[in-house]
Amino acid sequence: QKEVEQNSGPLSVPEGAIASLNCTYSDRGSQSFFWYRQYSGKSPELIMSIYSNGDKEDGRFTAQLNKASQYVSLLIRDSQPSDSATYLCAVKESGSARQLTFGSGTQLTVLP
Amino acid sequence: DGGITQSPKYLFRKEGQNVTLSCEQNLNHDAMYWYRQDPGQGLRLIYYSQIVNDFQKGDIAEGYSVSREKKESFPLTVTSAQKNPTAFYLCASSIRTGPGEGNSPLHFGNGTRLTVT
């Protein structure tokens, strides 16, 4: 079973700080990487995708991918209380048509 | 607007009864998926379908069944054989991608919360 690992948290940061969320994966051939945000009781929503090594920025969010280390991270700058949610890392495995394998999620709380 | 509709939002059943969860999409996506989420955990794949009249088991298919008679619809039946059916069930769809293909994110419905007592 290919694995996607995340620190479960909870992670607490003060408002305005940078929140750093980490994810490691076991399948070296994985191709596509996604971060989903899930508010309590709601379904996940896609916030970032990354496919190549390096950084990808979208507003206050930056995804970082290092395939050699099998590591993907999400940085949230200027964190807001509305960012408080569970963040799910998802990886598309190589040689698979079954879409994504999800980590267990990191619960983030941004303190006002 | 295109999207995925799951119904009902909340469902209550007695132990030993089968129950069917509805999932309909109008995104014209070929691929559809069912995930289960338990409190504090990530999503686990139950079944997926890449094309009409074809579907495959995911990681936790025991006690569940699906059908894919139409492109738009992928209902999930939770049978009495499922030992711990109480959970949050999520249906998703995507553009079909095969092995070696990448880059197609999942679109999720709003979920059905099933409680079995």
mmCIF file of C-alpha atoms in Angstrom:
data_model
loop_
_atom_site.group_PDB
_atom_site.id
_atom_site.type_symbol
_atom_site.label_atom_id
_atom_site.label_comp_id
_atom_site.label_asym_id
_atom_site.label_seq_id
_atom_site.Cartn_x
_atom_site.Cartn_y
_atom_site.Cartn_z
ATOM 1 C CA GLN A 1 0.000 0.000 0.000
ATOM 2 C CA LYS A 2 1.509 3.281 -1.089
ATOM 3 C CA GLU A 3 1.418 5.871 1.658
ATOM 4 C CA VAL A 4 0.976 9.582 2.109
ATOM 5 C CA GLU A 5 1.977 10.880 5.543
ATOM 6 C CA GLN A 6 1.081 14.148 7.214
ATOM 7 C CA ASN A 7 1.582 15.470 10.716
ATOM 8 C CA SER A 8 -1.888 15.253 12.211
ATOM 9 C CA GLY A 9 -1.390 18.334 14.358
ATOM 10 C CA PRO A 10 -3.198 20.196 15.605
ATOM 11 C CA LEU A 11 -1.078 23.093 14.404
ATOM 12 C CA SER A 12 -1.784 26.504 15.906
ATOM 13 C CA VAL A 13 -0.379 29.774 14.569
ATOM 14 C CA PRO A 14 -1.204 33.388 15.426
ATOM 15 C CA GLU A 15 -3.045 35.542 12.916
ATOM 16 C CA GLY A 16 -0.653 37.048 10.387
ATOM 17 C CA ALA A 17 1.989 34.333 10.801
ATOM 18 C CA ILE A 18 3.141 31.775 8.231
ATOM 19 C CA ALA A 19 1.617 28.315 8.566
ATOM 20 C CA SER A 20 3.738 25.449 7.228
ATOM 21 C CA LEU A 21 2.125 22.113 6.404
ATOM 22 C CA ASN A 22 4.181 19.091 5.390
ATOM 23 C CA CYS A 23 3.555 15.868 3.521
ATOM 24 C CA THR A 24 5.745 12.919 2.528
ATOM 25 C CA TYR A 25 4.873 10.141 0.098
ATOM 26 C CA SER A 26 6.247 6.690 -0.508
ATOM 27 C CA ASP A 27 5.788 6.226 -4.277
ATOM 28 C CA ARG A 28 8.850 7.700 -5.967
ATOM 29 C CA GLY A 29 7.084 7.682 -9.326
ATOM 30 C CA SER A 30 4.200 9.901 -8.188
ATOM 31 C CA GLN A 31 3.354 12.580 -10.700
ATOM 32 C CA SER A 32 0.778 14.998 -9.365
ATOM 33 C CA PHE A 33 0.293 16.537 -5.963
ATOM 34 C CA PHE A 34 -2.676 18.385 -4.543
ATOM 35 C CA TRP A 35 -3.620 20.255 -1.399
ATOM 36 C CA TYR A 36 -7.255 20.275 -0.331
ATOM 37 C CA ARG A 37 -8.820 22.350 2.449
ATOM 38 C CA GLN A 38 -11.673 20.835 4.427
ATOM 39 C CA TYR A 39 -13.757 22.826 6.864
ATOM 40 C CA SER A 40 -15.428 20.875 9.650
ATOM 41 C CA GLY A 41 -18.430 18.951 8.349
ATOM 42 C CA LYS A 42 -17.815 19.993 4.747
ATOM 43 C CA SER A 43 -16.319 18.349 1.692
ATOM 44 C CA PRO A 44 -12.712 18.990 0.598
ATOM 45 C CA GLU A 45 -12.001 21.836 -1.812
ATOM 46 C CA LEU A 46 -8.918 22.063 -4.012
ATOM 47 C CA ILE A 47 -6.612 24.951 -3.170
ATOM 48 C CA MET A 48 -3.309 24.073 -4.862
ATOM 49 C CA SER A 49 -1.852 21.631 -7.335
ATOM 50 C CA ILE A 50 1.827 21.129 -8.211
ATOM 51 C CA TYR A 51 3.498 18.854 -10.720
ATOM 52 C CA SER A 52 7.146 19.988 -11.028
ATOM 53 C CA ASN A 53 9.953 20.443 -8.535
ATOM 54 C CA GLY A 54 10.137 23.874 -6.975
ATOM 55 C CA ASP A 55 7.650 26.417 -5.747
ATOM 56 C CA LYS A 56 4.236 27.402 -7.022
ATOM 57 C CA GLU A 57 2.536 30.489 -5.643
ATOM 58 C CA ASP A 58 -1.143 31.426 -5.699
ATOM 59 C CA GLY A 59 -2.061 34.415 -3.593
ATOM 60 C CA ARG A 60 -1.195 33.698 0.032
ATOM 61 C CA PHE A 61 -0.532 30.018 -0.721
ATOM 62 C CA THR A 62 2.773 28.490 -1.859
ATOM 63 C CA ALA A 63 3.191 24.813 -2.642
ATOM 64 C CA GLN A 64 6.709 23.375 -2.619
ATOM 65 C CA LEU A 65 7.681 20.048 -4.202
ATOM 66 C CA ASN A 66 10.919 18.100 -3.840
ATOM 67 C CA LYS A 67 10.629 14.800 -5.686
ATOM 68 C CA ALA A 68 14.121 13.632 -4.687
ATOM 69 C CA SER A 69 13.114 13.871 -1.026
ATOM 70 C CA GLN A 70 9.530 12.771 -1.760
ATOM 71 C CA TYR A 71 8.259 15.788 0.067
ATOM 72 C CA VAL A 72 5.567 18.363 -0.638
ATOM 73 C CA SER A 73 4.622 21.293 1.564
ATOM 74 C CA LEU A 74 2.076 24.092 1.725
ATOM 75 C CA LEU A 75 2.865 27.512 3.125
ATOM 76 C CA ILE A 76 0.096 29.924 4.052
ATOM 77 C CA ARG A 77 1.318 33.499 4.458
ATOM 78 C CA ASP A 78 -0.523 36.120 6.524
ATOM 79 C CA SER A 79 -2.686 33.405 8.077
ATOM 80 C CA GLN A 80 -6.272 34.369 8.817
ATOM 81 C CA PRO A 81 -8.793 32.809 11.222
ATOM 82 C CA SER A 82 -10.761 31.774 8.126
ATOM 83 C CA ASP A 83 -7.820 29.512 7.180
ATOM 84 C CA SER A 84 -8.604 27.331 10.211
ATOM 85 C CA ALA A 85 -9.429 23.953 8.687
ATOM 86 C CA THR A 86 -7.988 20.526 8.011
ATOM 87 C CA TYR A 87 -5.561 20.420 5.102
ATOM 88 C CA LEU A 88 -5.344 17.199 3.109
ATOM 89 C CA CYS A 89 -2.365 16.254 0.968
ATOM 90 C CA ALA A 90 -3.206 14.044 -2.029
ATOM 91 C CA VAL A 91 -0.880 12.266 -4.429
ATOM 92 C CA LYS A 92 -1.525 10.609 -7.770
ATOM 93 C CA GLU A 93 0.416 7.379 -7.867
ATOM 94 C CA SER A 94 2.399 6.264 -10.880
ATOM 95 C CA GLY A 95 0.930 3.448 -12.922
ATOM 96 C CA SER A 96 -2.502 3.952 -11.434
ATOM 97 C CA ALA A 97 -5.821 4.975 -12.916
ATOM 98 C CA ARG A 98 -7.428 5.169 -9.518
ATOM 99 C CA GLN A 99 -6.751 8.830 -8.933
ATOM 100 C CA LEU A 100 -5.564 10.031 -5.584
ATOM 101 C CA THR A 101 -4.189 8.697 -2.315
ATOM 102 C CA PHE A 102 -4.899 11.034 0.596
ATOM 103 C CA GLY A 103 -2.995 11.721 3.783
ATOM 104 C CA SER A 104 -4.888 11.828 7.065
ATOM 105 C CA GLY A 105 -4.805 15.629 7.131
ATOM 106 C CA THR A 106 -3.326 18.339 9.348
ATOM 107 C CA GLN A 107 -5.708 20.386 11.474
ATOM 108 C CA LEU A 108 -4.745 24.072 11.430
ATOM 109 C CA THR A 109 -6.039 26.676 13.881
ATOM 110 C CA VAL A 110 -5.252 30.355 13.317
ATOM 111 C CA LEU A 111 -5.609 32.265 16.558
ATOM 112 C CA PRO A 112 -6.988 35.837 16.381
ATOM 113 C CA ASP B 1 -23.854 25.566 -12.805
ATOM 114 C CA GLY B 2 -22.016 22.261 -13.121
ATOM 115 C CA GLY B 3 -21.390 20.209 -10.055
ATOM 116 C CA ILE B 4 -21.864 17.033 -8.084
ATOM 117 C CA THR B 5 -25.027 16.438 -6.080
ATOM 118 C CA GLN B 6 -25.132 13.969 -3.241
ATOM 119 C CA SER B 7 -28.341 13.105 -1.470
ATOM 120 C CA PRO B 8 -29.479 12.963 1.185
ATOM 121 C CA LYS B 9 -27.201 15.129 3.333
ATOM 122 C CA TYR B 10 -28.022 13.117 6.466
ATOM 123 C CA LEU B 11 -29.203 9.513 6.557
ATOM 124 C CA PHE B 12 -30.191 7.375 9.507
ATOM 125 C CA ARG B 13 -30.669 3.612 9.315
ATOM 126 C CA LYS B 14 -31.095 0.660 11.593
ATOM 127 C CA GLU B 15 -28.404 -1.981 11.702
ATOM 128 C CA GLY B 16 -29.045 -4.773 9.218
ATOM 129 C CA GLN B 17 -30.669 -2.578 6.575
ATOM 130 C CA ASN B 18 -29.153 -1.836 3.201
ATOM 131 C CA VAL B 19 -29.050 1.821 2.212
ATOM 132 C CA THR B 20 -28.254 3.542 -1.094
ATOM 133 C CA LEU B 21 -26.476 6.891 -1.361
ATOM 134 C CA SER B 22 -27.085 8.947 -4.472
ATOM 135 C CA CYS B 23 -24.426 10.773 -6.509
ATOM 136 C CA GLU B 24 -25.183 12.703 -9.696
ATOM 137 C CA GLN B 25 -22.821 14.923 -11.709
ATOM 138 C CA ASN B 26 -23.367 17.235 -14.671
ATOM 139 C CA LEU B 27 -19.695 18.001 -15.305
ATOM 140 C CA ASN B 28 -19.501 15.484 -18.160
ATOM 141 C CA HIS B 29 -16.742 13.663 -16.287
ATOM 142 C CA ASP B 30 -16.010 10.056 -17.194
ATOM 143 C CA ALA B 31 -14.501 9.053 -13.854
ATOM 144 C CA MET B 32 -16.375 8.885 -10.556
ATOM 145 C CA TYR B 33 -15.291 7.830 -7.076
ATOM 146 C CA TRP B 34 -16.646 7.016 -3.644
ATOM 147 C CA TYR B 35 -14.624 7.809 -0.526
ATOM 148 C CA ARG B 36 -15.315 7.223 3.127
ATOM 149 C CA GLN B 37 -14.062 9.543 5.872
ATOM 150 C CA ASP B 38 -14.052 8.719 9.574
ATOM 151 C CA PRO B 39 -13.490 11.367 12.272
ATOM 152 C CA GLY B 40 -9.917 12.655 12.326
ATOM 153 C CA GLN B 41 -8.925 10.561 9.347
ATOM 154 C CA GLY B 42 -8.253 11.070 5.685
ATOM 155 C CA LEU B 43 -10.275 9.767 2.754
ATOM 156 C CA ARG B 44 -10.295 6.064 1.920
ATOM 157 C CA LEU B 45 -11.315 4.867 -1.518
ATOM 158 C CA ILE B 46 -14.296 2.495 -1.649
ATOM 159 C CA TYR B 47 -15.000 2.102 -5.388
ATOM 160 C CA TYR B 48 -14.183 3.963 -8.567
ATOM 161 C CA SER B 49 -15.402 3.925 -12.137
ATOM 162 C CA GLN B 50 -13.533 5.184 -15.184
ATOM 163 C CA ILE B 51 -16.321 4.541 -17.677
ATOM 164 C CA VAL B 52 -19.985 3.569 -17.871
ATOM 165 C CA ASN B 53 -20.740 -0.084 -17.019
ATOM 166 C CA ASP B 54 -17.294 -0.602 -15.482
ATOM 167 C CA PHE B 55 -16.016 -0.108 -11.944
ATOM 168 C CA GLN B 56 -13.188 -1.304 -9.695
ATOM 169 C CA LYS B 57 -12.778 -1.940 -5.994
ATOM 170 C CA GLY B 58 -10.801 0.503 -3.938
ATOM 171 C CA ASP B 59 -9.073 -0.121 -0.615
ATOM 172 C CA ILE B 60 -12.183 -0.789 1.494
ATOM 173 C CA ALA B 61 -14.823 -2.246 -0.861
ATOM 174 C CA GLU B 62 -16.065 -4.996 1.459
ATOM 175 C CA GLY B 63 -19.688 -4.459 2.439
ATOM 176 C CA TYR B 64 -20.332 -1.954 -0.351
ATOM 177 C CA SER B 65 -21.652 -2.202 -3.907
ATOM 178 C CA VAL B 66 -21.968 0.259 -6.790
ATOM 179 C CA SER B 67 -23.395 0.527 -10.276
ATOM 180 C CA ARG B 68 -22.579 2.781 -13.217
ATOM 181 C CA GLU B 69 -25.423 2.519 -15.693
ATOM 182 C CA LYS B 70 -25.236 6.174 -16.716
ATOM 183 C CA LYS B 71 -22.318 8.555 -17.056
ATOM 184 C CA GLU B 72 -23.975 11.027 -14.705
ATOM 185 C CA SER B 73 -24.806 8.648 -11.873
ATOM 186 C CA PHE B 74 -22.766 6.470 -9.493
ATOM 187 C CA PRO B 75 -24.917 5.255 -6.569
ATOM 188 C CA LEU B 76 -23.334 3.508 -3.589
ATOM 189 C CA THR B 77 -25.143 0.815 -1.597
ATOM 190 C CA VAL B 78 -24.009 0.198 1.957
ATOM 191 C CA THR B 79 -25.020 -3.361 2.733
ATOM 192 C CA SER B 80 -25.661 -5.066 6.048
ATOM 193 C CA ALA B 81 -22.298 -6.814 5.576
ATOM 194 C CA GLN B 82 -20.445 -3.542 6.242
ATOM 195 C CA LYS B 83 -19.428 -3.838 9.888
ATOM 196 C CA ASN B 84 -18.948 -0.156 10.716
ATOM 197 C CA PRO B 85 -21.038 1.835 8.234
ATOM 198 C CA THR B 86 -21.391 5.049 10.251
ATOM 199 C CA ALA B 87 -19.206 7.609 8.439
ATOM 200 C CA PHE B 88 -19.099 10.618 6.125
ATOM 201 C CA TYR B 89 -19.355 9.488 2.488
ATOM 202 C CA LEU B 90 -17.947 11.609 -0.320
ATOM 203 C CA CYS B 91 -18.560 11.213 -4.020
ATOM 204 C CA ALA B 92 -16.118 12.758 -6.482
ATOM 205 C CA SER B 93 -15.575 12.981 -10.205
ATOM 206 C CA SER B 94 -12.768 13.892 -12.569
ATOM 207 C CA ILE B 95 -11.709 13.864 -16.169
ATOM 208 C CA ARG B 96 -10.619 10.316 -16.862
ATOM 209 C CA THR B 97 -6.878 9.783 -16.467
ATOM 210 C CA GLY B 98 -5.054 6.524 -16.939
ATOM 211 C CA PRO B 99 -1.684 5.214 -15.759
ATOM 212 C CA GLY B 100 1.062 7.567 -16.780
ATOM 213 C CA GLU B 101 -1.364 10.437 -17.171
ATOM 214 C CA GLY B 102 -1.545 13.120 -14.561
ATOM 215 C CA ASN B 103 -2.966 16.322 -13.482
ATOM 216 C CA SER B 104 -6.709 15.860 -13.115
ATOM 217 C CA PRO B 105 -7.981 17.043 -9.724
ATOM 218 C CA LEU B 106 -11.065 15.648 -8.054
ATOM 219 C CA HIS B 107 -14.302 17.577 -7.700
ATOM 220 C CA PHE B 108 -16.277 16.614 -4.616
ATOM 221 C CA GLY B 109 -19.953 16.578 -3.754
ATOM 222 C CA ASN B 110 -21.138 17.919 -0.399
ATOM 223 C CA GLY B 111 -21.182 14.497 1.188
ATOM 224 C CA THR B 112 -23.703 12.260 2.951
ATOM 225 C CA ARG B 113 -23.393 11.642 6.666
ATOM 226 C CA LEU B 114 -24.679 8.133 7.402
ATOM 227 C CA THR B 115 -25.530 7.035 10.919
ATOM 228 C CA VAL B 116 -26.413 3.420 11.613
ATOM 229 C CA THR B 117 -27.753 2.442 15.030
#
